[in-house]
């Protein structure tokens, strides 16, 4: 992608590209009298001026030279009645995940594929394959991927890069190894400039990766998320969707409470999505929309695949990309809970002591389940003559669970959580022939 120099004017220039003077609320007005007029009248007056060959002035919209929360002398405060007779339906660049005029969040653990999914969405947008069915412009602000890495990602996704721009910062004093200006990273003080750039290029999607890069101070403090208000106002002004990428807590078990930092991150966003990958299958990830202020939530199963890419020097690299994305009733909570159960059930046989190892082996060689009375009998016949109490104390370290037959006068059944589930153990326990099976003492 060729780099482009973005020159920011001192003022914001034309409002939505029409050069008509606007009030704070976006209404056309006569700059000489201050009178609010209709858009048709404003266009007529503008055309009259143009017909005289005079220069048509460009007026500021309500963007500030500094943070949007800071007032200027030329700002106009408006008191308006709510418009309840001409209601506008919510707009989306990707329904129901990415509403316009709002900040949305995708959160996931490292390596789950959140940035890959964001690049996939941007590629679809660039080709006109999202909800609105027309090509959309994307502005990407990322500090976690190099330009080469993200460009390769777009190549794998088949993006139309004419509609995508990466925002970079070059150092004015330091030089890179190849003699070009060194790149710098972004911080909280750069948010104003990023908003200024957004007003210059007017994108449909702004991706900030990671979102917490612009948080000042302690992430667990509610004030650290106040900058999201700035992004929300910018999104409303530009009629665009802001997509922030965040991380989830290690070992998360609840999607709604999994995002790192203060709860204000979620409170200030209008759409929040959490991705979760099974420990044993990173290619099938669940995206759960935990919050949607303007619609019902929707969950998706995302299938990742690998595509071989060839670089200019002839080397090859397998790049992960989104191969499919379909609706599902499965949730990230389901994945978190399954992962937690699998981790709790995991047993490293080599780390067990003699008794725990013997218990584990006896159940494992019987497909992971057996009657408790049978195990106690075998233990008592061992040279060590292990008691029931000793055997029971070994259950936790060996990953042994206990259940009962689903019948009258049920017998107690032991099973290994990493070999079978409780239902399987219960069904096995109801097979009459198993009660007559005898096993040699070991």
CSV table of C-alpha atoms in Angstrom, one decimal:
chain,number,residue,atom,x,y,z
A,1,UNK,CA,0.0,0.0,0.0
A,2,UNK,CA,1.4,3.4,-0.9
A,3,UNK,CA,1.8,5.8,1.9
A,4,UNK,CA,-0.3,9.0,1.8
A,5,UNK,CA,0.4,12.2,3.6
A,6,UNK,CA,-2.6,13.5,5.5
A,7,UNK,CA,-2.6,17.3,5.8
A,8,UNK,CA,-4.9,18.5,8.6
A,9,UNK,CA,-6.4,22.0,8.2
A,10,UNK,CA,-6.9,24.3,11.1
A,11,UNK,CA,-10.6,24.0,10.6
A,12,UNK,CA,-12.7,21.1,9.7
A,13,UNK,CA,-13.8,22.5,6.4
A,14,UNK,CA,-17.0,21.6,4.7
A,15,UNK,CA,-19.8,19.9,6.7
A,16,UNK,CA,-20.4,16.5,5.0
A,17,UNK,CA,-18.8,17.9,1.9
A,18,UNK,CA,-21.5,20.4,1.0
A,19,UNK,CA,-19.8,23.7,2.1
A,20,UNK,CA,-22.9,24.9,3.8
A,21,UNK,CA,-22.6,26.8,7.2
A,22,UNK,CA,-24.0,24.7,10.0
A,23,UNK,CA,-25.1,25.1,13.6
A,24,UNK,CA,-23.9,22.9,16.4
A,25,UNK,CA,-26.9,20.6,15.7
A,26,UNK,CA,-26.1,20.4,11.9
A,27,UNK,CA,-28.8,22.8,10.7
A,28,UNK,CA,-28.0,25.1,7.8
A,29,UNK,CA,-27.9,28.8,8.7
A,30,UNK,CA,-27.0,32.2,7.2
A,31,UNK,CA,-23.5,33.1,8.6
A,32,UNK,CA,-24.3,36.8,8.3
A,33,UNK,CA,-27.6,36.9,10.2
A,34,UNK,CA,-27.3,33.7,12.1
A,35,UNK,CA,-30.8,32.8,10.9
A,36,UNK,CA,-31.5,29.1,10.5
A,37,UNK,CA,-32.7,28.3,7.0
A,38,UNK,CA,-33.7,25.3,5.0
A,39,UNK,CA,-31.1,23.2,3.2
A,40,UNK,CA,-32.7,24.1,-0.2
A,41,UNK,CA,-32.4,27.8,0.6
A,42,UNK,CA,-28.8,27.3,1.7
A,43,UNK,CA,-28.0,25.5,-1.6
A,44,UNK,CA,-29.7,28.3,-3.6
A,45,UNK,CA,-27.7,31.0,-1.9
A,46,UNK,CA,-24.5,29.1,-2.3
A,47,UNK,CA,-25.2,28.6,-6.0
A,48,UNK,CA,-26.0,32.4,-6.4
A,49,UNK,CA,-22.6,33.2,-4.9
A,50,UNK,CA,-20.9,30.7,-7.1
A,51,UNK,CA,-22.6,32.1,-10.2
A,52,UNK,CA,-21.1,35.6,-9.4
A,53,UNK,CA,-17.7,34.0,-9.6
A,54,UNK,CA,-17.0,34.7,-6.0
A,55,UNK,CA,-15.2,32.3,-3.7
A,56,UNK,CA,-17.6,30.1,-1.8
A,57,UNK,CA,-16.5,30.1,1.9
A,58,UNK,CA,-16.0,26.8,3.7
A,59,UNK,CA,-17.4,26.7,7.2
A,60,UNK,CA,-16.5,24.6,10.2
A,61,UNK,CA,-18.7,21.9,11.4
A,62,UNK,CA,-18.6,21.4,15.1
A,63,UNK,CA,-15.2,19.7,15.4
A,64,UNK,CA,-12.9,21.3,17.9
A,65,UNK,CA,-9.2,22.1,17.5
A,66,UNK,CA,-8.6,20.2,20.7
A,67,UNK,CA,-10.6,17.5,22.5
A,68,UNK,CA,-14.2,17.5,21.5
A,69,UNK,CA,-15.2,18.0,25.2
A,70,UNK,CA,-13.4,21.3,25.2
A,71,UNK,CA,-15.5,24.4,24.4
A,72,UNK,CA,-14.5,27.1,21.9
A,73,UNK,CA,-15.8,30.6,21.6
A,74,UNK,CA,-17.5,29.8,18.3
A,75,UNK,CA,-19.3,26.7,19.6
A,76,UNK,CA,-23.1,27.0,19.7
A,77,UNK,CA,-25.3,25.4,22.4
A,78,UNK,CA,-28.6,24.3,21.0
A,79,UNK,CA,-31.9,23.4,22.8
A,80,UNK,CA,-34.0,21.2,20.6
A,81,UNK,CA,-37.1,19.2,21.2
A,82,UNK,CA,-36.7,15.4,20.6
A,83,UNK,CA,-37.8,14.5,17.1
A,84,UNK,CA,-40.6,11.9,17.7
A,85,UNK,CA,-42.4,12.2,14.4
A,86,UNK,CA,-39.5,11.5,12.1
A,87,UNK,CA,-37.6,8.6,13.7
A,88,UNK,CA,-34.5,7.2,12.1
A,89,UNK,CA,-33.9,3.5,12.3
A,90,UNK,CA,-30.5,2.4,13.6
A,91,UNK,CA,-27.9,2.0,10.9
A,92,UNK,CA,-25.3,-0.7,10.8
A,93,UNK,CA,-22.2,-1.5,8.8
A,94,UNK,CA,-22.6,-5.1,9.9
A,95,UNK,CA,-26.0,-5.9,11.5
A,96,UNK,CA,-26.3,-6.5,14.5
A,97,UNK,CA,-22.6,-6.4,15.4
A,98,UNK,CA,-21.4,-3.0,14.3
A,99,UNK,CA,-23.8,-0.1,14.6
A,100,UNK,CA,-23.0,3.3,13.2
A,101,UNK,CA,-22.6,6.3,15.5
A,102,UNK,CA,-21.3,4.1,18.3
A,103,UNK,CA,-18.3,2.4,19.7
A,104,UNK,CA,-18.2,-1.4,19.6
A,105,UNK,CA,-15.8,-3.8,21.3
A,106,UNK,CA,-14.4,-7.2,20.3
A,107,UNK,CA,-12.6,-8.9,23.2
A,108,UNK,CA,-10.6,-12.2,23.3
A,109,UNK,CA,-7.6,-13.8,24.7
A,110,UNK,CA,-4.3,-13.5,22.8
A,111,UNK,CA,-4.1,-15.7,19.8
A,112,UNK,CA,-7.9,-16.2,19.5
A,113,UNK,CA,-8.1,-14.3,16.3
A,114,UNK,CA,-9.8,-11.0,17.2
A,115,UNK,CA,-7.5,-8.9,14.9
A,116,UNK,CA,-7.9,-11.5,12.1
A,117,UNK,CA,-11.7,-11.2,12.4
A,118,UNK,CA,-11.4,-7.4,12.3
A,119,UNK,CA,-9.3,-7.6,9.1
A,120,UNK,CA,-11.9,-9.9,7.7
A,121,UNK,CA,-14.7,-7.5,8.4
A,122,UNK,CA,-12.7,-4.6,6.9
A,123,UNK,CA,-12.0,-6.7,3.8
A,124,UNK,CA,-15.7,-7.4,3.3
A,125,UNK,CA,-16.5,-3.7,3.9
A,126,UNK,CA,-13.9,-2.7,1.3
A,127,UNK,CA,-15.5,-4.9,-1.3
A,128,UNK,CA,-19.1,-3.8,-0.5
A,129,UNK,CA,-20.1,-7.1,1.1
A,130,UNK,CA,-21.5,-5.9,4.4
A,131,UNK,CA,-25.1,-4.8,5.3
A,132,UNK,CA,-25.3,-1.7,3.2
A,133,UNK,CA,-24.1,-3.5,0.0
A,134,UNK,CA,-21.6,-0.8,-1.1
A,135,UNK,CA,-17.9,-0.3,-0.6
A,136,UNK,CA,-17.0,1.3,2.7
A,137,UNK,CA,-13.9,3.1,3.8
A,138,UNK,CA,-11.9,1.8,6.8
A,139,UNK,CA,-9.3,3.6,8.9
A,140,UNK,CA,-7.1,1.3,11.0
A,141,UNK,CA,-5.1,2.4,14.0
A,142,UNK,CA,-3.1,-0.5,15.3
A,143,UNK,CA,0.0,-0.7,17.6
A,144,UNK,CA,0.2,-4.5,17.7
A,145,UNK,CA,0.8,-5.5,14.1
A,146,UNK,CA,3.4,-4.2,11.6
A,147,UNK,CA,2.3,-2.7,8.3
A,148,UNK,CA,3.8,-5.8,6.6
A,149,UNK,CA,1.8,-8.2,8.8
A,150,UNK,CA,-1.5,-6.4,8.4
A,151,UNK,CA,-1.0,-5.9,4.6
A,152,UNK,CA,-0.4,-9.7,4.3
A,153,UNK,CA,-3.6,-10.2,6.2
A,154,UNK,CA,-5.6,-8.1,3.8
A,155,UNK,CA,-4.0,-9.9,0.9
A,156,UNK,CA,-5.2,-13.3,2.3
A,157,UNK,CA,-8.7,-11.8,2.8
A,158,UNK,CA,-8.8,-10.4,-0.7
A,159,UNK,CA,-9.4,-6.8,0.5
A,160,UNK,CA,-9.8,-3.8,-1.8
A,161,UNK,CA,-7.0,-1.8,-0.3
A,162,UNK,CA,-8.1,1.3,-2.1
A,163,UNK,CA,-10.8,1.6,0.6
A,164,UNK,CA,-8.5,0.9,3.6
A,165,UNK,CA,-5.9,3.3,5.2
A,166,UNK,CA,-3.5,2.5,8.0
A,167,UNK,CA,-2.5,5.4,10.2
A,168,UNK,CA,1.2,5.4,11.1
A,169,UNK,CA,3.3,8.0,12.9
A,170,UNK,CA,6.9,8.6,11.7
A,171,UNK,CA,9.6,10.0,13.9
A,172,UNK,CA,11.0,13.4,13.0
A,173,UNK,CA,14.4,12.6,14.5
A,174,UNK,CA,15.0,8.8,14.6
A,175,UNK,CA,15.9,6.7,11.6
A,176,UNK,CA,15.1,3.0,11.0
A,177,UNK,CA,17.7,0.5,9.9
A,178,UNK,CA,16.9,1.0,6.3
A,179,UNK,CA,17.4,4.8,6.5
A,180,UNK,CA,13.7,5.6,6.5
A,181,UNK,CA,12.1,7.5,9.4
A,182,UNK,CA,11.5,5.3,12.4
A,183,UNK,CA,7.9,4.6,13.4
A,184,UNK,CA,6.4,5.6,16.7
A,185,UNK,CA,3.6,4.2,18.7
A,186,UNK,CA,0.4,5.8,19.8
A,187,UNK,CA,-0.6,6.9,23.3
A,188,UNK,CA,-3.4,8.7,25.1
A,189,UNK,CA,-2.2,12.1,23.9
A,190,UNK,CA,-2.6,11.1,20.3
A,191,UNK,CA,-6.4,10.6,20.4
A,192,UNK,CA,-7.1,14.2,19.3
A,193,UNK,CA,-4.9,13.8,16.2
A,194,UNK,CA,-6.6,10.5,15.3
A,195,UNK,CA,-10.0,12.1,15.6
A,196,UNK,CA,-8.7,14.9,13.3
A,197,UNK,CA,-7.5,12.4,10.8
A,198,UNK,CA,-10.9,10.7,10.9
A,199,UNK,CA,-12.6,14.0,10.1
A,200,UNK,CA,-10.3,14.4,7.2
A,201,UNK,CA,-10.8,10.9,5.6
A,202,UNK,CA,-14.3,10.3,6.8
A,203,UNK,CA,-14.3,6.5,7.1
A,204,UNK,CA,-17.2,4.2,7.6
A,205,UNK,CA,-15.2,2.0,10.1
A,206,UNK,CA,-12.5,3.1,12.5
A,207,UNK,CA,-10.6,0.2,14.1
A,208,UNK,CA,-8.5,1.0,17.2
A,209,UNK,CA,-6.3,-2.0,18.1
A,210,UNK,CA,-6.0,-2.2,21.1
A,211,UNK,CA,-8.6,0.2,22.4
A,212,UNK,CA,-7.0,0.5,25.9
A,213,UNK,CA,-3.9,2.0,24.3
A,214,UNK,CA,-5.7,5.4,24.8
A,215,UNK,CA,-6.6,4.9,28.4
A,216,UNK,CA,-4.8,7.1,30.9
A,217,UNK,CA,-3.9,5.7,34.3
A,218,UNK,CA,-5.2,2.6,36.0
A,219,UNK,CA,-7.5,0.5,33.6
A,220,UNK,CA,-9.5,-0.6,36.7
A,221,UNK,CA,-10.5,3.0,37.4
A,222,UNK,CA,-13.7,4.2,35.7
A,223,UNK,CA,-12.1,7.4,34.5
A,224,UNK,CA,-9.6,5.5,32.3
A,225,UNK,CA,-12.5,4.8,29.9
A,226,UNK,CA,-13.7,8.4,29.6
A,227,UNK,CA,-11.9,8.8,26.2
A,228,UNK,CA,-14.6,6.4,24.8
A,229,UNK,CA,-17.0,9.4,25.1
A,230,UNK,CA,-14.7,11.3,22.6
A,231,UNK,CA,-14.8,8.4,20.2
A,232,UNK,CA,-18.6,8.1,20.5
A,233,UNK,CA,-19.1,11.8,19.7
A,234,UNK,CA,-16.7,11.4,16.7
A,235,UNK,CA,-18.7,8.3,15.5
A,236,UNK,CA,-21.9,10.3,15.8
A,237,UNK,CA,-20.5,13.2,13.9
A,238,UNK,CA,-19.0,11.0,11.1
A,239,UNK,CA,-21.9,8.5,11.1
A,240,UNK,CA,-19.3,5.7,11.3
A,241,UNK,CA,-18.7,2.6,13.4
A,242,UNK,CA,-15.7,2.6,15.8
A,243,UNK,CA,-14.4,-0.9,16.5
A,244,UNK,CA,-12.2,-1.3,19.6
A,245,UNK,CA,-10.1,-4.5,20.1
A,246,UNK,CA,-9.5,-5.5,23.7
A,247,UNK,CA,-8.2,-8.5,25.8
A,248,UNK,CA,-10.1,-10.8,28.1
A,249,UNK,CA,-8.9,-12.0,31.5
A,250,UNK,CA,-6.9,-15.2,31.7
A,251,UNK,CA,-9.0,-18.1,32.7
A,252,UNK,CA,-12.3,-16.2,32.1
A,253,UNK,CA,-15.4,-18.3,32.8
A,254,UNK,CA,-18.1,-15.6,32.2
A,255,UNK,CA,-18.3,-13.7,28.9
A,256,UNK,CA,-20.0,-10.6,30.4
A,257,UNK,CA,-17.4,-10.2,33.0
A,258,UNK,CA,-14.3,-11.3,31.0
A,259,UNK,CA,-13.1,-8.0,29.6
A,260,UNK,CA,-10.0,-6.6,31.4
A,261,UNK,CA,-10.3,-3.3,33.3
A,262,UNK,CA,-13.2,-1.3,34.6
A,263,UNK,CA,-16.8,-2.1,33.8
A,264,UNK,CA,-17.0,1.3,32.1
A,265,UNK,CA,-15.4,-0.2,29.0
A,266,UNK,CA,-18.6,-2.2,28.5
A,267,UNK,CA,-20.9,0.4,29.8
A,268,UNK,CA,-19.8,3.0,27.3
A,269,UNK,CA,-19.9,0.7,24.3
A,270,UNK,CA,-23.1,0.0,22.4
A,271,UNK,CA,-22.2,-3.4,21.1
A,272,UNK,CA,-19.8,-5.8,22.9
A,273,UNK,CA,-18.6,-9.2,21.5
A,274,UNK,CA,-16.5,-11.8,23.3
A,275,UNK,CA,-14.6,-14.5,21.4
A,276,UNK,CA,-13.7,-17.9,23.0
A,277,UNK,CA,-11.7,-20.7,21.5
A,278,UNK,CA,-11.8,-24.3,22.7
A,279,UNK,CA,-8.4,-25.4,24.1
A,280,UNK,CA,-8.2,-28.3,21.7
A,281,UNK,CA,-9.6,-26.6,18.6
A,282,UNK,CA,-8.3,-23.1,17.8
A,283,UNK,CA,-9.8,-23.2,14.3
A,284,UNK,CA,-13.5,-23.0,15.5
A,285,UNK,CA,-14.1,-20.0,17.6
A,286,UNK,CA,-17.4,-18.7,19.1
A,287,UNK,CA,-18.2,-15.0,19.0
A,288,UNK,CA,-20.9,-14.1,21.6
A,289,UNK,CA,-22.5,-10.7,21.4
A,290,UNK,CA,-23.0,-10.0,25.1
A,291,UNK,CA,-24.5,-6.5,24.6
A,292,UNK,CA,-26.5,-4.8,21.8
A,293,UNK,CA,-28.3,-1.6,22.8
A,294,UNK,CA,-30.1,-1.3,19.5
A,295,UNK,CA,-31.1,-4.9,18.6
A,296,UNK,CA,-31.3,-8.5,19.8
A,297,UNK,CA,-27.9,-10.1,20.3
A,298,UNK,CA,-26.5,-12.7,17.9
A,299,UNK,CA,-23.7,-15.3,18.2
A,300,UNK,CA,-21.5,-16.7,15.5
A,301,UNK,CA,-19.2,-19.6,15.0
A,302,UNK,CA,-16.1,-18.5,13.1
A,303,UNK,CA,-14.0,-21.0,11.2
A,304,UNK,CA,-10.3,-20.1,10.7
A,305,UNK,CA,-8.2,-21.7,7.9
A,306,UNK,CA,-4.7,-21.3,6.7
A,307,UNK,CA,-3.6,-19.9,3.4
A,308,UNK,CA,-0.1,-20.1,2.0
A,309,UNK,CA,1.3,-16.7,1.0
A,310,UNK,CA,4.3,-16.0,-1.1
A,311,UNK,CA,6.4,-12.9,-0.4
A,312,UNK,CA,8.5,-10.8,-2.7
A,313,UNK,CA,11.7,-12.7,-1.8
A,314,UNK,CA,10.1,-16.0,-2.7
A,315,UNK,CA,9.6,-17.2,0.9
A,316,UNK,CA,6.3,-18.7,2.0
A,317,UNK,CA,4.3,-18.3,5.1
A,318,UNK,CA,1.0,-19.8,6.2
A,319,UNK,CA,-1.4,-17.1,7.1
A,320,UNK,CA,-4.6,-17.5,9.2
A,321,UNK,CA,-7.8,-16.1,7.7
A,322,UNK,CA,-11.6,-16.3,8.3
A,323,UNK,CA,-13.0,-19.1,6.1
A,324,UNK,CA,-16.6,-19.0,7.4
A,325,UNK,CA,-18.8,-17.2,9.8
A,326,UNK,CA,-22.3,-18.6,10.6
A,327,UNK,CA,-24.9,-18.0,13.2
A,328,UNK,CA,-25.0,-20.3,16.2
A,329,UNK,CA,-26.8,-20.9,19.5
A,330,UNK,CA,-23.5,-21.8,21.1
A,331,UNK,CA,-22.0,-19.1,23.4
A,332,UNK,CA,-18.6,-18.0,24.6
A,333,UNK,CA,-19.8,-19.0,28.0
A,334,UNK,CA,-20.2,-22.6,26.8
A,335,UNK,CA,-16.6,-22.6,25.6
A,336,UNK,CA,-15.3,-21.0,28.8
A,337,UNK,CA,-17.1,-23.6,30.9
A,338,UNK,CA,-16.0,-26.5,28.8
A,339,UNK,CA,-12.4,-25.3,28.9
A,340,UNK,CA,-12.6,-24.9,32.7
A,341,UNK,CA,-14.0,-28.5,33.0
A,342,UNK,CA,-11.3,-29.9,30.7
A,343,UNK,CA,-8.5,-28.2,32.6
A,344,UNK,CA,-9.9,-29.3,36.0
A,345,UNK,CA,-10.2,-32.9,34.6
A,346,UNK,CA,-6.7,-32.9,33.2
A,347,UNK,CA,-4.4,-35.3,35.1
A,348,UNK,CA,-0.6,-35.6,34.5
A,349,UNK,CA,-0.1,-39.3,35.2
A,350,UNK,CA,3.6,-38.9,35.7
A,351,UNK,CA,3.0,-36.4,38.5
A,352,UNK,CA,0.9,-38.8,40.6
A,353,UNK,CA,2.1,-40.7,43.7
A,354,UNK,CA,1.9,-44.5,43.9
A,355,UNK,CA,-1.7,-44.7,45.3
A,356,UNK,CA,-3.1,-42.0,43.0
A,357,UNK,CA,-1.3,-43.5,40.0
A,358,UNK,CA,-2.7,-47.0,40.8
A,359,UNK,CA,-6.3,-45.6,41.1
A,360,UNK,CA,-5.9,-43.8,37.8
A,361,UNK,CA,-4.6,-46.8,36.0
A,362,UNK,CA,-7.3,-49.2,37.3
A,363,UNK,CA,-10.1,-46.9,36.0
A,364,UNK,CA,-8.2,-46.1,32.8
A,365,UNK,CA,-7.8,-49.7,31.8
A,366,UNK,CA,-11.6,-50.2,32.2
A,367,UNK,CA,-12.6,-47.4,29.8
A,368,UNK,CA,-12.6,-44.8,32.6
A,369,UNK,CA,-15.2,-46.2,34.9
A,370,UNK,CA,-15.9,-49.0,37.5
A,371,UNK,CA,-17.9,-49.8,40.6
A,372,UNK,CA,-16.5,-48.2,43.7
A,373,UNK,CA,-16.8,-51.4,45.6
A,374,UNK,CA,-14.7,-53.2,43.1
A,375,UNK,CA,-11.9,-50.6,43.4
A,376,UNK,CA,-12.0,-50.8,47.2
A,377,UNK,CA,-11.7,-54.6,47.0
A,378,UNK,CA,-8.7,-54.5,44.7
A,379,UNK,CA,-7.0,-51.9,46.9
A,380,UNK,CA,-7.5,-54.0,50.0
A,381,UNK,CA,-5.9,-57.0,48.2
A,382,UNK,CA,-2.8,-55.0,47.3
A,383,UNK,CA,0.4,-55.7,49.4
A,384,UNK,CA,0.0,-52.2,50.7
A,385,UNK,CA,-3.5,-53.0,51.9
A,386,UNK,CA,-4.8,-49.6,51.1
A,387,UNK,CA,-8.0,-48.7,53.1
A,388,UNK,CA,-11.1,-47.1,51.7
A,389,UNK,CA,-10.2,-43.8,53.3
A,390,UNK,CA,-6.8,-43.8,51.7
A,391,UNK,CA,-8.3,-44.6,48.3
A,392,UNK,CA,-10.9,-41.8,48.6
A,393,UNK,CA,-8.3,-39.3,49.5
A,394,UNK,CA,-6.5,-40.2,46.2
A,395,UNK,CA,-9.6,-39.4,44.1
A,396,UNK,CA,-9.0,-35.6,43.8
A,397,UNK,CA,-5.4,-35.8,42.5
A,398,UNK,CA,-6.3,-38.7,40.2
A,399,UNK,CA,-9.2,-36.8,38.7
A,400,UNK,CA,-11.8,-39.4,39.9
A,401,UNK,CA,-15.5,-38.4,40.0
A,402,UNK,CA,-18.3,-40.3,41.6
A,403,UNK,CA,-21.9,-41.0,40.5
A,404,UNK,CA,-24.6,-43.7,40.9
A,405,UNK,CA,-26.7,-46.0,38.7
A,406,UNK,CA,-30.0,-44.5,37.5
A,407,UNK,CA,-32.1,-47.3,39.1
A,408,UNK,CA,-33.4,-48.4,42.5
A,409,UNK,CA,-30.8,-49.4,45.0
A,410,UNK,CA,-28.1,-47.9,42.8
A,411,UNK,CA,-24.4,-48.8,43.2
A,412,UNK,CA,-21.7,-46.1,43.4
A,413,UNK,CA,-19.7,-45.7,40.2
A,414,UNK,CA,-16.3,-44.1,39.9
A,415,UNK,CA,-15.2,-42.5,36.6
A,416,UNK,CA,-12.3,-40.5,35.3
A,417,UNK,CA,-13.4,-37.1,34.1
A,418,UNK,CA,-10.7,-37.0,31.4
A,419,UNK,CA,-12.0,-40.4,29.9
A,420,UNK,CA,-15.8,-40.2,30.0
A,421,UNK,CA,-18.7,-38.0,31.2
A,422,UNK,CA,-21.1,-38.8,34.0
A,423,UNK,CA,-23.9,-40.0,31.7
A,424,UNK,CA,-21.6,-42.5,30.1
A,425,UNK,CA,-20.6,-43.8,33.5
A,426,UNK,CA,-24.3,-44.1,34.6
A,427,UNK,CA,-25.3,-46.0,31.4
A,428,UNK,CA,-22.3,-48.4,31.8
A,429,UNK,CA,-23.4,-49.1,35.4
A,430,UNK,CA,-26.8,-50.3,34.2
A,431,UNK,CA,-25.3,-53.1,32.1
A,432,UNK,CA,-26.0,-56.3,34.0
A,433,UNK,CA,-23.0,-58.2,32.7
A,434,UNK,CA,-20.6,-55.8,34.2
A,435,UNK,CA,-21.5,-56.9,37.7
A,436,UNK,CA,-20.1,-60.3,37.0
A,437,UNK,CA,-16.8,-59.2,35.5
A,438,UNK,CA,-13.8,-60.0,37.5
A,439,UNK,CA,-10.4,-58.4,37.2
A,440,UNK,CA,-7.1,-59.6,38.4
A,441,UNK,CA,-5.5,-57.7,41.3
A,442,UNK,CA,-2.6,-55.6,40.2
